[in-house]
Amino acid sequence: MESLTIITTMQPFLVGWVMSIAFFLTLSVVAVISKGRSWYELACLFLLAFLFFCAAGVVCVHLFSDVKMLDFEVISLRAS
């Protein structure tokens, strides 16, 4: 059986900034389109918009900065 190790590196402050920006963008978008909608429609819209803005933020950080927000390394050891 091969031994497998996964090393994860994360930039917590950068993740916090991206999620904060995504939260306030989502709040703004949902506030603009909220007229006449029920609470569960707004909750679904908020969740979808938040996921979209978080993903867009991660993609923008990856494309436009040299800082790796999330980094995964996999190490596999074989017995000789």
Coordinates of C-alpha atoms in Angstrom, one line a residue:
M1 CA 0.0 0.0 0.0
E2 CA 1.4 3.4 -1.0
S3 CA 1.6 6.2 1.6
L4 CA -0.1 9.4 0.4
T5 CA 0.3 12.9 2.0
I6 CA -1.6 16.0 0.9
I7 CA -0.2 19.3 2.0
T8 CA -2.5 22.3 1.8
T9 CA -1.3 25.9 2.0
M10 CA -3.9 28.7 2.4
Q11 CA -3.7 32.5 2.7
P12 CA -6.4 33.2 5.4
F13 CA -6.4 37.0 5.1
L14 CA -6.7 36.9 1.3
V15 CA -9.6 34.4 1.6
G16 CA -11.2 36.6 4.2
W17 CA -10.9 39.7 1.9
V18 CA -12.3 37.8 -1.1
M19 CA -15.2 36.5 0.9
S20 CA -16.0 39.9 2.4
I21 CA -16.0 41.6 -1.0
A22 CA -18.2 38.8 -2.3
F23 CA -20.6 39.1 0.6
F24 CA -21.1 42.9 0.1
L25 CA -21.5 42.5 -3.6
T26 CA -24.0 39.8 -3.1
L27 CA -25.9 41.9 -0.6
S28 CA -26.0 44.8 -3.1
V29 CA -27.2 42.6 -6.0
V30 CA -29.9 40.9 -3.9
A31 CA -31.1 44.3 -2.5
V32 CA -31.5 45.7 -6.0
I33 CA -33.6 42.7 -7.3
S34 CA -35.5 42.0 -4.0
K35 CA -38.8 43.9 -4.7
G36 CA -41.8 41.6 -4.7
R37 CA -39.9 38.4 -3.9
S38 CA -40.4 36.0 -1.0
W39 CA -37.8 35.3 1.6
Y40 CA -36.9 31.9 0.3
E41 CA -36.4 33.2 -3.2
L42 CA -34.1 35.9 -1.7
A43 CA -32.2 33.3 0.3
C44 CA -31.6 31.2 -2.9
L45 CA -30.6 34.2 -4.9
F46 CA -28.2 35.2 -2.1
L47 CA -26.6 31.8 -1.9
L48 CA -26.2 31.5 -5.7
A49 CA -24.8 35.1 -6.1
F50 CA -22.5 34.6 -3.1
L51 CA -21.1 31.3 -4.6
F52 CA -20.7 33.1 -8.0
F53 CA -18.9 36.1 -6.5
C54 CA -16.6 33.9 -4.4
A55 CA -15.7 31.8 -7.4
A56 CA -15.1 35.0 -9.5
G57 CA -12.9 36.4 -6.7
V58 CA -10.8 33.3 -6.5
V59 CA -10.4 33.3 -10.3
C60 CA -9.4 37.0 -10.4
V61 CA -6.9 36.5 -7.6
H62 CA -5.4 33.5 -9.4
L63 CA -5.2 35.4 -12.7
F64 CA -4.1 38.8 -11.6
S65 CA -1.8 38.3 -8.7
D66 CA 1.3 36.2 -8.0
V67 CA 0.0 35.1 -4.6
K68 CA -1.3 31.6 -4.5
M69 CA -4.5 31.7 -2.4
L70 CA -4.8 27.9 -2.1
D71 CA -2.0 25.5 -2.9
F72 CA -2.2 21.7 -2.8
E73 CA 0.8 19.4 -3.0
V74 CA 0.5 15.6 -3.1
I75 CA 3.4 13.5 -2.0
S76 CA 3.3 9.7 -2.7
L77 CA 5.9 7.4 -1.1
R78 CA 6.6 4.0 -2.6
A79 CA 8.1 1.2 -0.5
S80 CA 11.3 -0.1 -2.1

